[in-house]
């Protein structure tokens, strides 16, 4: 018996128009949260859809989500309106943005339009202040290091069964220090922290994407979200297209006063920030499989680590790390999880 679903149904039926509604499962995600669609009777206008989030309080804290959602919504960011909230039970009634993830809409013809819209929305998010009732945490040394540690702890040791030698740990320490210092040197903006094609929704009649899964937002490096989007763990694009999109974001964020970096500096920030994120993501994908039984994320590990291989090849200071990844880690991943993706074909930008 799904006790929480019963509680959720009882909670939602107290609101006008929802007295007879049934909660239809929509999706879960990488956390303990679940989502359901409910329909409100809207008189002569028929039924209106809404989303109900089920976030068990013992596992999920809804306070950041509600504070950020309400603040960003007031400031014009395309996040769902929070219609009702019960923080004690962990239930939220939200505006429904539909089910059309950006990931499923991307192809050679649609990519430029969809990424342009997503980058414009990202510039808007980056320029936000913290909510008055919830100061955003800093993306500080402790958080950066904790995230990178997921790579050896969960992917290398637990998923791949490696016993790291002292020299390998020293190599990781040196690499992590370089990535950490680069991240901390960047101008700080508001960071969504998971801004990619599975957290953006293409809405009918709307150019701007609907933005979800923002509850972990922080104040941090200006390139973090753009690398999440353009070096997406779930889809890979040719280098030429990434460069064009990145320069468009650099210019828009420069005009918004978020930084003063030239193209070369911004690209270097982007490359090193991407390495920090992909170390974190590869470790999380392994943890989701081992700890949570969500094995579907394993298939994204080869692509994610391949990003690390390519980015490290462009950094002379990381030559030894690149060689270690290429010669020792990628063969293990390919043998136990699957092959690295082929480089996508280039296509000229219009």
Coordinates of N, CA, C and O in Angstrom, one line a residue, residues 232-322:
X232 N 26.5 18.4 -21.9 CA 25.5 17.7 -21.2 C 25.9 16.2 -21.1 O 26.3 15.6 -22.1
X233 N 25.6 15.6 -19.9 CA 25.9 14.2 -19.7 C 25.0 13.3 -20.5 O 25.3 12.1 -20.6
X234 N 23.9 13.8 -21.1 CA 23.0 13.0 -21.7 C 23.0 13.1 -23.2 O 22.3 12.3 -23.9
X235 N 23.7 14.1 -23.8 CA 23.7 14.3 -25.2 C 25.0 15.0 -25.5 O 25.4 15.9 -24.7
X236 N 25.6 14.7 -26.6 CA 26.9 15.3 -27.0 C 26.8 16.0 -28.4 O 26.2 15.5 -29.3
X237 N 27.5 17.2 -28.5 CA 27.4 18.0 -29.7 C 28.8 18.2 -30.2 O 29.8 18.2 -29.5
X238 N 28.9 18.4 -31.6 CA 30.2 18.7 -32.1 C 30.9 20.0 -31.5 O 30.2 20.9 -31.1
X239 N 32.2 20.0 -31.5 CA 32.9 21.0 -30.9 C 32.6 22.4 -31.5 O 32.5 23.4 -30.7
X240 N 32.4 22.5 -32.8 CA 32.1 23.8 -33.4 C 30.8 24.4 -32.9 O 30.7 25.6 -32.7
X241 N 29.8 23.6 -32.7 CA 28.5 24.1 -32.2 C 28.6 24.5 -30.8 O 28.1 25.6 -30.4
X242 N 29.3 23.8 -30.0 CA 29.5 24.1 -28.6 C 30.2 25.5 -28.5 O 29.9 26.4 -27.7
X243 N 31.3 25.7 -29.3 CA 32.0 27.0 -29.3 C 31.1 28.1 -29.7 O 31.2 29.2 -29.0
X244 N 30.3 27.9 -30.7 CA 29.4 29.0 -31.0 C 28.4 29.4 -30.0 O 28.1 30.6 -29.7
X245 N 27.8 28.4 -29.4 CA 26.8 28.6 -28.3 C 27.5 29.2 -27.1 O 27.0 30.1 -26.4
X246 N 28.7 28.8 -26.8 CA 29.4 29.3 -25.6 C 29.8 30.8 -25.8 O 29.6 31.6 -24.9
X247 N 30.2 31.2 -27.0 CA 30.5 32.6 -27.2 C 29.2 33.4 -27.2 O 29.3 34.6 -26.7
X248 N 28.1 32.9 -27.6 CA 26.9 33.7 -27.5 C 26.5 33.9 -26.0 O 26.1 35.0 -25.6
X249 N 26.7 32.9 -25.2 CA 26.5 33.1 -23.7 C 27.5 34.0 -23.1 O 27.1 34.9 -22.3
X250 N 28.8 33.9 -23.5 CA 29.8 34.8 -23.0 C 29.4 36.3 -23.2 O 29.5 37.1 -22.4
X251 N 28.9 36.5 -24.5 CA 28.6 37.9 -24.8 C 27.3 38.4 -24.1 O 27.3 39.5 -23.6
X252 N 26.3 37.5 -23.9 CA 25.1 38.0 -23.3 C 25.3 38.2 -21.8 O 24.8 39.1 -21.2
X253 N 26.1 37.3 -21.2 CA 26.4 37.4 -19.7 C 27.4 38.6 -19.5 O 27.4 39.2 -18.4
X254 N 28.3 38.9 -20.5 CA 29.1 40.1 -20.4 C 28.3 41.4 -20.4 O 28.4 42.3 -19.6
X255 N 27.3 41.4 -21.3 CA 26.4 42.6 -21.4 C 25.5 42.7 -20.2 O 25.2 43.8 -19.8
X256 N 25.3 41.6 -19.5 CA 24.5 41.7 -18.3 C 25.3 42.1 -17.1 O 24.8 42.2 -15.9
X257 N 26.6 42.3 -17.3 CA 27.5 42.7 -16.2 C 27.9 41.6 -15.3 O 28.4 41.8 -14.1
X258 N 27.9 40.3 -15.7 CA 28.2 39.2 -14.8 C 29.6 38.8 -14.8 O 30.1 38.1 -13.9
X259 N 30.4 39.3 -15.8 CA 31.9 39.1 -15.8 C 32.5 40.1 -16.8 O 31.7 40.8 -17.5
X260 N 33.8 40.1 -16.9 CA 34.5 40.9 -17.9 C 35.5 40.1 -18.7 O 36.6 40.6 -19.1
X261 N 35.3 38.8 -18.9 CA 36.3 37.9 -19.4 C 36.3 38.0 -21.0 O 35.2 38.1 -21.6
X262 N 37.5 37.8 -21.5 CA 37.6 37.7 -23.0 C 37.3 36.3 -23.4 O 37.2 35.4 -22.5
X263 N 37.2 36.0 -24.7 CA 36.8 34.7 -25.1 C 37.8 33.6 -24.7 O 37.4 32.5 -24.3
X264 N 39.1 33.9 -24.7 CA 40.1 32.8 -24.3 C 40.0 32.5 -22.8 O 40.0 31.3 -22.4
X265 N 39.9 33.5 -22.0 CA 39.7 33.3 -20.5 C 38.4 32.6 -20.2 O 38.4 31.6 -19.4
X266 N 37.4 33.0 -20.8 CA 36.1 32.3 -20.6 C 36.1 30.9 -21.0 O 35.6 30.0 -20.3
X267 N 36.7 30.6 -22.1 CA 36.8 29.2 -22.6 C 37.7 28.4 -21.6 O 37.3 27.2 -21.4
X268 N 38.7 28.9 -21.1 CA 39.5 28.2 -20.1 C 38.7 27.9 -18.9 O 38.8 26.8 -18.3
X269 N 38.0 28.9 -18.4 CA 37.1 28.6 -17.2 C 36.1 27.5 -17.5 O 35.9 26.6 -16.7
X270 N 35.6 27.6 -18.7 CA 34.6 26.6 -19.1 C 35.1 25.2 -19.2 O 34.5 24.2 -18.7
X271 N 36.3 25.0 -19.7 CA 36.9 23.7 -19.8 C 37.2 23.1 -18.5 O 36.9 21.9 -18.2
X272 N 37.8 23.9 -17.6 CA 38.2 23.4 -16.3 C 36.9 23.2 -15.4 O 36.9 22.2 -14.6
X273 N 35.9 24.0 -15.5 CA 34.7 23.8 -14.8 C 34.0 22.6 -15.2 O 33.4 21.8 -14.4
X274 N 34.1 22.3 -16.5 CA 33.5 21.1 -17.0 C 34.1 19.8 -16.4 O 33.4 18.9 -16.2
X275 N 35.4 19.9 -16.3 CA 36.1 18.7 -15.7 C 35.6 18.5 -14.2 O 35.3 17.4 -13.8
X276 N 35.5 19.6 -13.5 CA 35.0 19.4 -12.1 C 33.6 18.8 -12.1 O 33.3 17.9 -11.3
X277 N 32.7 19.3 -13.0 CA 31.3 18.8 -13.0 C 31.3 17.4 -13.5 O 30.5 16.6 -12.9
X278 N 32.1 17.0 -14.4 CA 32.0 15.6 -14.9 C 32.6 14.6 -14.0 O 32.2 13.4 -13.9
X279 N 33.6 15.0 -13.2 CA 34.1 14.2 -12.1 C 32.9 13.9 -11.1 O 32.7 12.7 -10.7
X280 N 32.2 14.9 -10.8 CA 31.1 14.8 -9.9 C 30.0 13.9 -10.5 O 29.5 12.9 -9.8
X281 N 29.6 14.2 -11.7 CA 28.5 13.5 -12.4 C 28.8 12.0 -12.5 O 28.0 11.1 -12.3
X282 N 30.1 11.6 -12.9 CA 30.4 10.2 -13.1 C 30.3 9.5 -11.8 O 29.8 8.3 -11.7
X283 N 30.7 10.1 -10.7 CA 30.6 9.5 -9.4 C 29.2 9.3 -9.0 O 28.8 8.3 -8.4
X284 N 28.3 10.3 -9.3 CA 26.9 10.3 -8.9 C 26.2 9.2 -9.7 O 25.4 8.4 -9.1
X285 N 26.5 9.0 -11.0 CA 25.9 8.0 -11.8 C 26.2 6.6 -11.2 O 25.4 5.7 -11.1
X286 N 27.5 6.4 -10.7 CA 27.9 5.1 -10.1 C 27.1 4.9 -8.8 O 26.6 3.9 -8.5
X287 N 27.0 6.0 -8.0 CA 26.3 5.9 -6.7 C 24.8 5.6 -6.9 O 24.3 4.8 -6.1
X288 N 24.2 6.2 -7.9 CA 22.8 5.9 -8.2 C 22.6 4.5 -8.5 O 21.6 3.9 -8.1
X289 N 23.5 3.8 -9.1 CA 23.4 2.4 -9.4 C 23.6 1.6 -8.2 O 22.8 0.7 -7.8
X290 N 24.8 1.8 -7.5 CA 25.2 1.0 -6.4 C 24.3 1.2 -5.2 O 23.8 0.2 -4.6
X291 N 24.0 2.4 -4.8 CA 23.3 2.7 -3.6 C 21.8 2.6 -3.7 O 21.1 2.1 -2.9
X292 N 21.3 3.2 -4.9 CA 19.9 3.4 -5.1 C 19.2 2.4 -6.1 O 18.0 2.5 -6.3
X293 N 20.0 1.6 -6.7 CA 19.5 0.6 -7.6 C 19.0 1.2 -8.9 O 18.2 0.6 -9.7
X294 N 19.4 2.4 -9.3 CA 19.0 3.1 -10.5 C 20.1 2.9 -11.5 O 20.9 3.7 -11.8
X295 N 20.0 1.7 -12.2 CA 21.1 1.3 -13.0 C 21.1 1.9 -14.4 O 22.1 1.9 -15.1
X296 N 20.0 2.6 -14.8 CA 20.0 3.2 -16.1 C 21.0 4.3 -16.3 O 21.4 4.7 -17.4
X297 N 21.5 4.9 -15.1 CA 22.5 6.0 -15.2 C 23.9 5.5 -15.6 O 24.7 6.3 -16.0
X298 N 24.1 4.2 -15.5 CA 25.4 3.7 -15.9 C 25.8 4.0 -17.3 O 27.0 4.2 -17.6
X299 N 24.8 3.9 -18.2 CA 25.1 4.1 -19.6 C 25.6 5.5 -19.9 O 26.2 5.8 -21.0
X300 N 25.4 6.5 -19.0 CA 25.9 7.8 -19.2 C 27.3 8.0 -18.7 O 27.9 9.1 -19.0
X301 N 27.9 7.1 -18.0 CA 29.2 7.2 -17.5 C 30.3 7.3 -18.6 O 31.2 8.2 -18.6
X302 N 30.3 6.4 -19.7 CA 31.3 6.5 -20.7 C 31.3 7.9 -21.4 O 32.4 8.5 -21.6
X303 N 30.2 8.5 -21.7 CA 30.1 9.8 -22.3 C 30.7 10.9 -21.3 O 31.5 11.8 -21.7
X304 N 30.3 10.8 -20.1 CA 30.8 11.8 -19.1 C 32.3 11.7 -18.9 O 32.9 12.8 -18.8
X305 N 32.8 10.5 -18.8 CA 34.3 10.4 -18.6 C 35.0 10.8 -19.9 O 36.1 11.3 -19.9
X306 N 34.4 10.5 -21.0 CA 35.0 10.9 -22.3 C 35.2 12.4 -22.4 O 36.2 12.9 -22.9
X307 N 34.2 13.2 -21.8 CA 34.4 14.6 -21.7 C 35.7 15.0 -21.0 O 36.4 15.9 -21.3
X308 N 35.9 14.2 -19.9 CA 37.1 14.5 -19.1 C 38.4 14.2 -19.9 O 39.4 14.9 -19.8
X309 N 38.4 13.1 -20.7 CA 39.5 12.8 -21.5 C 39.8 13.9 -22.5 O 41.0 14.3 -22.6
X310 N 38.8 14.3 -23.2 CA 39.0 15.4 -24.2 C 39.5 16.7 -23.5 O 40.4 17.3 -24.0
X311 N 38.8 17.1 -22.5 CA 39.2 18.4 -21.8 C 40.6 18.4 -21.3 O 41.3 19.3 -21.4
X312 N 41.0 17.3 -20.6 CA 42.3 17.2 -20.1 C 43.4 17.2 -21.1 O 44.5 17.6 -20.9
X313 N 43.0 16.7 -22.3 CA 44.0 16.7 -23.4 C 44.4 18.1 -23.8 O 45.5 18.3 -24.5
X314 N 43.6 19.1 -23.5 CA 43.8 20.5 -23.9 C 44.6 21.2 -22.8 O 44.9 22.4 -23.0
X315 N 44.9 20.6 -21.7 CA 45.6 21.3 -20.6 C 47.0 20.7 -20.4 O 47.1 19.6 -19.8
X316 N 48.0 21.4 -20.8 CA 49.4 20.8 -20.6 C 49.7 20.5 -19.2 O 50.4 19.5 -18.9
X317 N 49.1 21.2 -18.2 CA 49.4 21.0 -16.8 C 48.7 19.7 -16.3 O 49.1 19.2 -15.3
X318 N 47.8 19.2 -17.1 CA 47.1 17.9 -16.7 C 47.5 16.8 -17.7 O 46.7 15.8 -17.8
X319 N 48.6 16.8 -18.2 CA 49.1 15.8 -19.2 C 49.1 14.4 -18.5 O 48.6 13.4 -19.1
X320 N 49.6 14.3 -17.3 CA 49.7 13.0 -16.6 C 48.3 12.5 -16.3 O 48.0 11.3 -16.4
X321 N 47.4 13.4 -15.9 CA 46.0 13.0 -15.6 C 45.4 12.5 -16.8 O 44.7 11.5 -16.8
X322 N 45.6 13.2 -17.9 CA 45.0 12.8 -19.2 C 45.5 11.4 -19.6 O 44.7 10.5 -20.0

